[in-house]
Amino acid sequence: MPRNLWVGLPGQLREISQAATAFERGADLGVSQFTSLSGQITTIAPKRAPRRIKLTFDRLSQDDAAHLDRLARRIDGPGPVDLLDPVARNLLDPLQAEGRIASSSPYNVWYTSVSGSGRLELSTAAGALPQTYVWKAETTTAQLNWQRRPRAGFPVSPGMRVRFTLPKSWRVGPCATRLHWRDAAGTYLSSAADTGHTLVATVPAGAALVTPSGVAGEIGTYGLDGAVLTIDDDHVPTAPVNLLPAEQAAGRGPLTQWSATGITLSTDASGYAVASLAASTTGTLTFVNGTQKGHALPPGAGLVGLVLPAAVRSRAQSCALTFHDAAGASLATVTGWSPAAVPAGATHVSATVSFASAATAFQSRIGPAKLLHIDPAVPQLPGDGCPVMAVTAYTDSPARPLPYRNVSIELAEVAGASN
């Protein structure tokens, strides 16, 4: 959803409500070519193509014109300036949104801020594009932040509605989403948080920048492609599907929906299924789908993950996802809590949770639970980027009747600026 143009220094973003009469949004390709005597052409191009934007306005209001004039003449500082153009939707860098980098270090694109948050490594998945990274979370509270250099965050203004959705592979687990608000100097102010893969929050007073981040919720390896950061946009990224039927997901209904060894199943006064495990006893709990070898999978590729209630997960030792083909034959079993890739030919998946022996007895409701599936091939909103920019050209032509002004302004993507 296009928005009006916002432009300014951090903490001084201003909405230019008049639509530009001319709007050019291109890139400085910097391509040079050489033609040999035989007629063969060789081209040389830089790795990056910085964005350039040209805007022309007629009859701007006095306040809007004065704002652009101050930016162009660097009255409030040398810049660079922040700009939210009307076309940009996903403010993450195009490669960043794909889980890839163009720089020498992934920590220029993402960074960790909590002890034990794991490490970023090159992906070894078959068919992965060059410079694709994964995050290996080492604790359940590990946190990863999305970087925007040279600022401490992405530009915002109080009252804006910010939506951040975590990468696709995170959405099939017990992830949590964070938006950290910062002032113009990058100093932390406060945070908005939600226990899910998407967070929508309104920018509070005093905030000029936002740092999006996420908590995987489980130890394991997570892809970084598919994250989406939007402002004042109604786009809702793809959500995972719960493969469990409604009653089983809620933890209600016939106890035949679960198979247990070492665990006693019962129903409480409210009709919810309860699992009980005696002290110094091991056990397993399997989510059953009638006579089928597991729960039906949507056709094609996919990622699957099991999410359990906090009380059950705190006692559970491991999770096993077993994939079957249409004939019921077992294809593969993946053990662990991080997302599992659906193998070729799989039509059903069965989830089994193992419980280790402990000194104390255990009792808890089984639900609510989720056996989540997402198709990683479904396109997500591509990254448009939100680069910092410098004003490179500016023309101010007073219009009639005054004080309206005709203004043209050109900006170029930069890494920084100085006097």
Coordinates of C-alpha atoms in Angstrom, one line a residue:
M1 CA 0.0 0.0 0.0
P2 CA 1.7 3.2 -1.1
R3 CA 2.1 5.9 1.5
N4 CA 3.0 9.6 1.3
L5 CA 6.7 10.6 1.2
W6 CA 8.4 10.9 4.6
V7 CA 11.8 12.6 4.7
G8 CA 14.1 14.1 7.3
L9 CA 16.9 13.5 9.8
P10 CA 16.2 11.0 12.6
G11 CA 13.6 12.4 14.9
Q12 CA 12.6 15.0 12.3
L13 CA 10.8 13.0 9.7
R14 CA 8.1 15.0 8.0
E15 CA 5.3 13.8 5.8
I16 CA 5.1 15.5 2.4
S17 CA 1.4 15.2 1.7
Q18 CA 1.5 16.5 -1.8
A19 CA 2.2 13.8 -4.4
A20 CA 5.2 14.5 -6.5
T21 CA 4.4 15.6 -10.1
A22 CA 7.6 13.7 -11.2
F23 CA 9.0 10.8 -9.3
E24 CA 12.0 8.8 -10.6
R25 CA 13.2 5.9 -8.5
G26 CA 16.2 4.2 -10.1
A27 CA 19.7 3.0 -9.4
D28 CA 23.1 4.2 -10.3
L29 CA 24.2 1.2 -12.2
G30 CA 27.8 2.4 -12.8
V31 CA 28.3 0.0 -15.7
S32 CA 31.1 0.7 -18.1
Q33 CA 31.7 -1.1 -21.4
F34 CA 34.6 -1.8 -23.6
T35 CA 34.4 -2.8 -27.3
S36 CA 37.3 -4.7 -28.7
L37 CA 38.5 -4.4 -32.3
S38 CA 36.6 -7.6 -33.1
G39 CA 33.4 -6.1 -31.8
Q40 CA 33.2 -8.1 -28.6
I41 CA 31.7 -6.1 -25.7
T42 CA 33.0 -6.4 -22.2
T43 CA 31.1 -4.8 -19.3
I44 CA 32.3 -3.9 -15.8
A45 CA 29.8 -3.3 -13.1
P46 CA 30.2 -2.7 -9.3
K47 CA 28.7 -5.2 -6.9
R48 CA 26.2 -2.6 -5.6
A49 CA 23.9 -0.3 -7.5
P50 CA 23.1 2.6 -5.1
R51 CA 19.6 4.0 -5.3
R52 CA 18.9 7.4 -6.7
I53 CA 15.6 9.3 -6.3
K54 CA 14.4 12.4 -8.1
L55 CA 11.3 14.3 -6.9
T56 CA 9.5 17.3 -8.3
F57 CA 6.7 19.2 -6.6
D58 CA 4.6 22.1 -7.7
R59 CA 2.9 24.5 -5.3
L60 CA 4.3 23.0 -2.1
S61 CA 3.1 24.6 1.1
Q62 CA 5.5 27.0 2.8
D63 CA 6.2 24.6 5.7
D64 CA 6.9 21.6 3.4
A65 CA 9.2 23.7 1.2
A66 CA 11.1 25.1 4.2
H67 CA 11.7 21.5 5.5
L68 CA 13.2 20.4 2.1
D69 CA 15.2 23.6 1.9
R70 CA 16.8 23.0 5.4
L71 CA 17.7 19.4 4.4
A72 CA 19.2 20.5 1.1
R73 CA 21.3 23.3 2.7
R74 CA 22.2 21.0 5.7
I75 CA 21.1 23.5 8.2
D76 CA 20.3 20.9 10.8
G77 CA 23.3 18.7 10.2
P78 CA 25.4 17.2 7.3
G79 CA 23.1 14.2 7.0
P80 CA 22.6 11.7 5.6
V81 CA 18.8 11.9 5.7
D82 CA 16.1 9.1 6.1
L83 CA 13.5 8.7 3.4
L84 CA 10.4 6.5 3.2
D85 CA 9.4 6.7 -0.4
P86 CA 5.8 6.0 -1.5
V87 CA 6.7 2.8 -3.3
A88 CA 8.8 1.0 -0.7
R89 CA 6.9 -1.6 1.3
N90 CA 9.2 -4.1 2.9
L91 CA 11.9 -1.8 4.4
L92 CA 14.4 -4.5 4.8
D93 CA 17.3 -4.5 2.3
P94 CA 16.5 -6.8 -0.7
L95 CA 19.3 -9.3 0.1
Q96 CA 18.6 -9.0 3.9
A97 CA 14.9 -10.0 3.3
E98 CA 16.2 -13.1 1.4
G99 CA 18.6 -14.1 4.2
R100 CA 21.6 -13.1 2.1
I101 CA 24.4 -10.5 2.4
A102 CA 26.5 -8.4 0.1
S103 CA 29.0 -7.3 2.7
S104 CA 31.9 -9.2 4.2
S105 CA 30.2 -10.0 7.5
P106 CA 26.7 -11.2 8.3
Y107 CA 26.9 -9.1 11.5
N108 CA 26.6 -6.0 9.3
V109 CA 23.1 -7.2 8.4
W110 CA 22.0 -9.0 11.7
Y111 CA 23.5 -8.8 15.2
T112 CA 23.0 -10.6 18.5
S113 CA 22.4 -8.6 21.7
V114 CA 21.7 -11.3 24.3
S115 CA 24.4 -13.6 25.8
G116 CA 24.3 -17.1 24.2
S117 CA 22.4 -16.0 21.2
G118 CA 24.3 -18.3 18.9
R119 CA 26.0 -17.6 15.6
L120 CA 25.5 -16.8 12.0
E121 CA 26.8 -19.3 9.5
L122 CA 26.7 -19.8 5.7
S123 CA 23.9 -22.1 4.6
T124 CA 24.9 -25.6 3.4
A125 CA 21.4 -26.4 2.2
A126 CA 21.1 -27.9 -1.4
G127 CA 20.4 -25.1 -3.9
A128 CA 21.1 -22.2 -1.5
L129 CA 22.0 -19.0 -3.3
P130 CA 25.5 -17.5 -2.7
Q131 CA 26.0 -15.7 0.6
T132 CA 22.9 -17.2 2.2
Y133 CA 23.1 -17.4 6.0
V134 CA 21.3 -19.3 8.7
W135 CA 21.2 -18.6 12.5
K136 CA 22.1 -21.3 14.9
A137 CA 20.3 -20.4 18.2
E138 CA 22.1 -22.0 21.2
T139 CA 19.4 -21.1 23.9
T140 CA 15.6 -20.8 23.9
T141 CA 16.0 -17.1 24.7
A142 CA 18.4 -16.4 22.0
Q143 CA 17.6 -13.1 20.2
L144 CA 18.6 -11.9 16.7
N145 CA 18.3 -8.3 15.6
W146 CA 17.9 -6.9 12.0
Q147 CA 20.6 -4.3 11.3
R148 CA 20.4 -1.1 9.3
R149 CA 23.7 0.7 8.9
P150 CA 24.8 3.4 9.6
R151 CA 21.8 4.1 11.8
A152 CA 20.8 2.2 15.0
G153 CA 17.5 1.3 13.4
F154 CA 14.9 1.9 10.7
P155 CA 13.2 5.4 10.6
V156 CA 9.9 5.9 12.2
S157 CA 7.7 8.7 13.5
P158 CA 5.3 8.7 16.5
G159 CA 1.9 7.4 15.5
M160 CA 3.0 5.2 12.6
R161 CA 1.9 1.6 12.6
V162 CA 4.8 -0.8 12.3
R163 CA 4.4 -4.5 11.4
F164 CA 7.3 -7.0 11.7
T165 CA 7.1 -10.6 10.7
L166 CA 9.9 -13.1 11.4
P167 CA 11.4 -15.3 8.6
K168 CA 9.4 -18.3 7.3
S169 CA 11.2 -21.1 9.1
W170 CA 10.7 -19.3 12.5
R171 CA 6.9 -19.3 12.0
V172 CA 6.5 -23.1 12.6
G173 CA 8.0 -22.8 16.1
P174 CA 7.3 -21.0 19.4
C175 CA 9.0 -17.7 18.2
A176 CA 8.5 -14.3 19.8
T177 CA 8.7 -10.9 18.0
R178 CA 10.2 -7.7 19.3
L179 CA 10.3 -4.0 18.2
H180 CA 12.8 -1.9 20.1
W181 CA 12.2 1.8 20.0
R182 CA 15.1 4.2 20.0
D183 CA 15.5 8.0 20.0
A184 CA 17.3 10.0 17.3
A185 CA 20.7 9.3 18.9
G186 CA 20.0 5.5 18.9
T187 CA 19.5 5.3 22.7
Y188 CA 17.1 2.6 23.7
L189 CA 13.7 3.8 25.0
S190 CA 11.3 0.8 25.2
S191 CA 10.1 -2.3 23.4
A192 CA 6.9 -3.8 22.1
A193 CA 6.7 -7.6 22.2
D194 CA 4.4 -10.5 21.2
T195 CA 4.6 -14.3 21.5
G196 CA 4.1 -15.1 17.9
H197 CA 5.7 -14.6 14.4
T198 CA 4.1 -11.2 13.7
L199 CA 4.0 -8.0 15.8
V200 CA 2.0 -4.9 15.0
A201 CA 2.7 -1.8 17.2
T202 CA 2.2 1.9 17.2
V203 CA 5.4 4.1 17.4
P204 CA 5.4 5.8 20.8
A205 CA 6.2 9.4 21.5
G206 CA 9.9 10.2 21.4
A207 CA 10.9 7.3 19.1
A208 CA 12.8 8.0 15.9
L209 CA 14.2 4.6 15.1
V210 CA 13.1 1.0 15.5
T211 CA 15.2 -2.2 15.7
P212 CA 13.2 -5.3 14.8
S213 CA 14.3 -8.6 16.5
G214 CA 13.1 -12.1 17.1
V215 CA 13.5 -15.0 19.6
A216 CA 13.5 -18.4 18.0
G217 CA 12.1 -20.1 21.2
E218 CA 14.0 -23.4 20.6
I219 CA 17.6 -24.4 20.1
G220 CA 18.3 -25.2 16.5
T221 CA 19.1 -23.9 13.0
Y222 CA 16.8 -21.2 11.4
G223 CA 16.8 -19.7 7.9
L224 CA 16.7 -15.9 7.6
D225 CA 14.7 -15.5 4.4
G226 CA 11.1 -14.1 4.4
A227 CA 11.3 -11.4 7.1
V228 CA 9.0 -8.4 6.4
L229 CA 9.1 -4.9 8.0
T230 CA 6.3 -2.5 6.9
I231 CA 5.0 0.9 8.0
D232 CA 1.4 1.9 7.7
D233 CA 0.8 -1.1 5.4
D234 CA -2.1 -3.6 5.5
H235 CA 0.0 -6.5 3.9
V236 CA -0.1 -9.6 6.1
P237 CA 2.7 -12.1 5.4
T238 CA 2.0 -15.9 5.0
A239 CA 1.0 -17.6 8.2
P240 CA 1.6 -21.3 9.0
V241 CA -1.3 -23.8 9.0
N242 CA -2.0 -26.0 12.1
L243 CA -2.2 -29.6 10.9
L244 CA -4.0 -30.7 14.1
P245 CA -7.8 -30.7 14.0
A246 CA -9.5 -28.2 16.2
E247 CA -10.3 -30.4 19.2
Q248 CA -6.9 -32.1 19.3
A249 CA -5.2 -28.7 19.0
A250 CA -7.2 -27.4 21.9
G251 CA -6.5 -30.6 24.0
R252 CA -10.1 -31.6 24.2
G253 CA -12.2 -34.6 23.0
P254 CA -11.6 -38.3 22.9
L255 CA -8.4 -39.5 24.5
T256 CA -7.9 -41.8 21.5
Q257 CA -6.5 -38.7 19.8
W258 CA -3.2 -39.4 21.7
S259 CA -1.2 -42.5 22.2
A260 CA 0.9 -42.8 25.4
T261 CA 3.5 -45.1 26.9
G262 CA 4.5 -44.6 30.5
I263 CA 2.0 -41.7 30.7
T264 CA -1.5 -41.9 32.0
L265 CA -4.2 -39.9 30.1
S266 CA -7.3 -38.6 31.7
T267 CA -10.0 -35.9 31.3
D268 CA -10.5 -33.1 33.8
A269 CA -13.8 -31.6 34.9
S270 CA -13.6 -29.1 32.0
G271 CA -13.2 -31.8 29.3
Y272 CA -9.5 -31.2 28.7
A273 CA -7.1 -34.1 28.2
V274 CA -4.5 -34.4 31.0
A275 CA -1.2 -36.2 30.9
S276 CA 0.3 -37.6 34.1
L277 CA 3.8 -39.0 34.6
A278 CA 4.9 -40.6 37.8
A279 CA 8.3 -39.7 39.4
S280 CA 11.3 -41.6 38.1
T281 CA 9.4 -42.7 35.0
T282 CA 10.0 -42.1 31.3
G283 CA 7.2 -41.7 28.7
T284 CA 6.1 -40.8 25.2
L285 CA 3.1 -39.0 23.8
T286 CA 2.1 -39.2 20.2
F287 CA -0.5 -37.1 18.4
V288 CA -2.8 -39.6 16.6
N289 CA -4.9 -39.1 13.5
G290 CA -7.3 -42.0 13.4
T291 CA -6.0 -44.9 11.4
Q292 CA -3.7 -42.7 9.3
K293 CA 0.0 -42.7 9.7
G294 CA 0.1 -39.2 11.0
H295 CA -1.5 -35.9 9.9
A296 CA -2.0 -35.0 6.2
L297 CA 0.6 -32.7 4.7
P298 CA -0.3 -30.1 2.0
P299 CA 1.3 -31.1 -1.3
G300 CA 4.7 -29.9 -2.2
A301 CA 7.7 -28.7 -0.1
G302 CA 7.3 -27.5 3.4
L303 CA 8.6 -26.9 6.9
V304 CA 7.0 -28.5 10.0
G305 CA 7.4 -27.8 13.7
L306 CA 5.6 -28.7 16.9
V307 CA 4.6 -26.1 19.5
L308 CA 3.5 -27.3 23.0
P309 CA 2.1 -25.6 26.1
A310 CA 4.8 -24.2 28.3
A311 CA 4.2 -26.7 31.1
V312 CA 4.5 -29.7 28.8
R313 CA 7.5 -28.3 26.9
S314 CA 9.4 -27.6 30.2
R315 CA 9.2 -31.3 31.0
A316 CA 9.6 -32.7 27.4
Q317 CA 13.0 -33.9 26.5
S318 CA 12.8 -34.3 22.7
C319 CA 10.5 -34.3 19.7
A320 CA 10.4 -36.7 16.8
L321 CA 8.7 -35.9 13.5
T322 CA 8.2 -39.0 11.3
F323 CA 7.3 -38.6 7.7
H324 CA 5.3 -41.2 5.7
D325 CA 4.4 -41.7 2.1
A326 CA 0.9 -42.3 0.7
A327 CA 1.3 -46.1 1.3
G328 CA 2.1 -45.5 5.0
A329 CA 5.8 -46.3 4.6
S330 CA 8.2 -44.3 6.8
L331 CA 10.5 -42.0 4.8
A332 CA 12.5 -40.2 7.5
T333 CA 12.4 -39.2 11.2
V334 CA 13.7 -35.8 12.3
T335 CA 14.6 -35.4 16.0
G336 CA 14.8 -32.0 17.5
W337 CA 12.7 -28.9 18.1
S338 CA 13.9 -26.7 15.2
P339 CA 12.0 -26.7 11.9
A340 CA 12.0 -29.9 9.9
A341 CA 12.0 -30.0 6.1
V342 CA 9.4 -32.2 4.5
P343 CA 11.2 -34.9 2.5
A344 CA 10.1 -35.6 -1.1
G345 CA 7.2 -37.9 -1.4
A346 CA 5.9 -37.4 2.1
T347 CA 2.1 -37.1 2.5
H348 CA 1.8 -37.4 6.3
V349 CA 3.7 -36.5 9.4
S350 CA 3.5 -38.0 12.9
A351 CA 4.7 -36.1 16.0
T352 CA 5.9 -37.9 19.2
V353 CA 7.2 -36.2 22.3
S354 CA 9.5 -38.0 24.7
F355 CA 9.7 -37.3 28.5
A356 CA 12.8 -38.1 30.6
S357 CA 12.7 -39.5 34.1
A358 CA 12.7 -36.9 36.8
A359 CA 12.6 -36.9 40.6
T360 CA 9.1 -35.3 40.7
A361 CA 5.9 -36.4 39.2
F362 CA 4.4 -34.4 36.3
Q363 CA 0.8 -33.5 35.4
S364 CA -0.5 -31.0 32.8
R365 CA -3.1 -30.4 30.2
I366 CA -1.9 -31.5 26.7
G367 CA -3.3 -28.5 24.9
P368 CA -3.3 -26.1 23.3
A369 CA -0.8 -27.5 20.8
K370 CA 0.2 -26.8 17.2
L371 CA 1.7 -28.9 14.5
L372 CA 2.6 -26.1 12.1
H373 CA 3.3 -26.3 8.4
I374 CA 4.4 -23.6 6.0
D375 CA 5.3 -23.7 2.4
P376 CA 8.7 -22.0 2.0
A377 CA 8.2 -21.6 -1.8
V378 CA 5.3 -19.1 -1.3
P379 CA 6.7 -15.7 -2.2
Q380 CA 7.0 -13.2 0.6
L381 CA 6.9 -9.4 0.2
P382 CA 10.4 -8.6 -1.4
G383 CA 12.7 -6.2 0.3
D384 CA 12.6 -2.7 -1.1
G385 CA 15.3 -1.3 1.2
C386 CA 15.4 1.8 3.2
P387 CA 18.9 3.3 2.6
V388 CA 20.1 6.5 4.1
M389 CA 20.5 9.2 1.5
A390 CA 22.2 12.5 0.8
V391 CA 20.7 15.4 -1.1
T392 CA 22.8 15.8 -4.2
A393 CA 20.7 18.5 -6.1
Y394 CA 18.0 20.9 -5.2
T395 CA 16.0 23.6 -7.0
D396 CA 13.5 26.0 -5.4
S397 CA 11.3 28.0 -7.8
P398 CA 8.9 30.4 -6.1
A399 CA 5.4 29.9 -7.6
R400 CA 2.5 32.3 -7.9
P401 CA 0.7 33.2 -5.8
L402 CA 3.4 33.2 -3.1
P403 CA 4.3 31.6 -0.7
Y404 CA 3.7 28.4 -2.8
R405 CA 7.0 27.0 -4.2
N406 CA 7.9 24.6 -7.0
V407 CA 10.7 22.3 -5.8
S408 CA 12.9 19.6 -7.3
I409 CA 15.2 17.5 -5.2
E410 CA 17.6 14.6 -6.0
L411 CA 19.0 12.1 -3.4
A412 CA 21.5 9.3 -3.6
E413 CA 22.1 6.3 -1.4
V414 CA 25.2 6.8 0.8
A415 CA 27.0 5.1 3.6
G416 CA 27.6 8.3 5.6
A417 CA 28.3 12.0 5.2
S418 CA 30.5 14.6 6.8
N419 CA 30.9 18.4 6.7

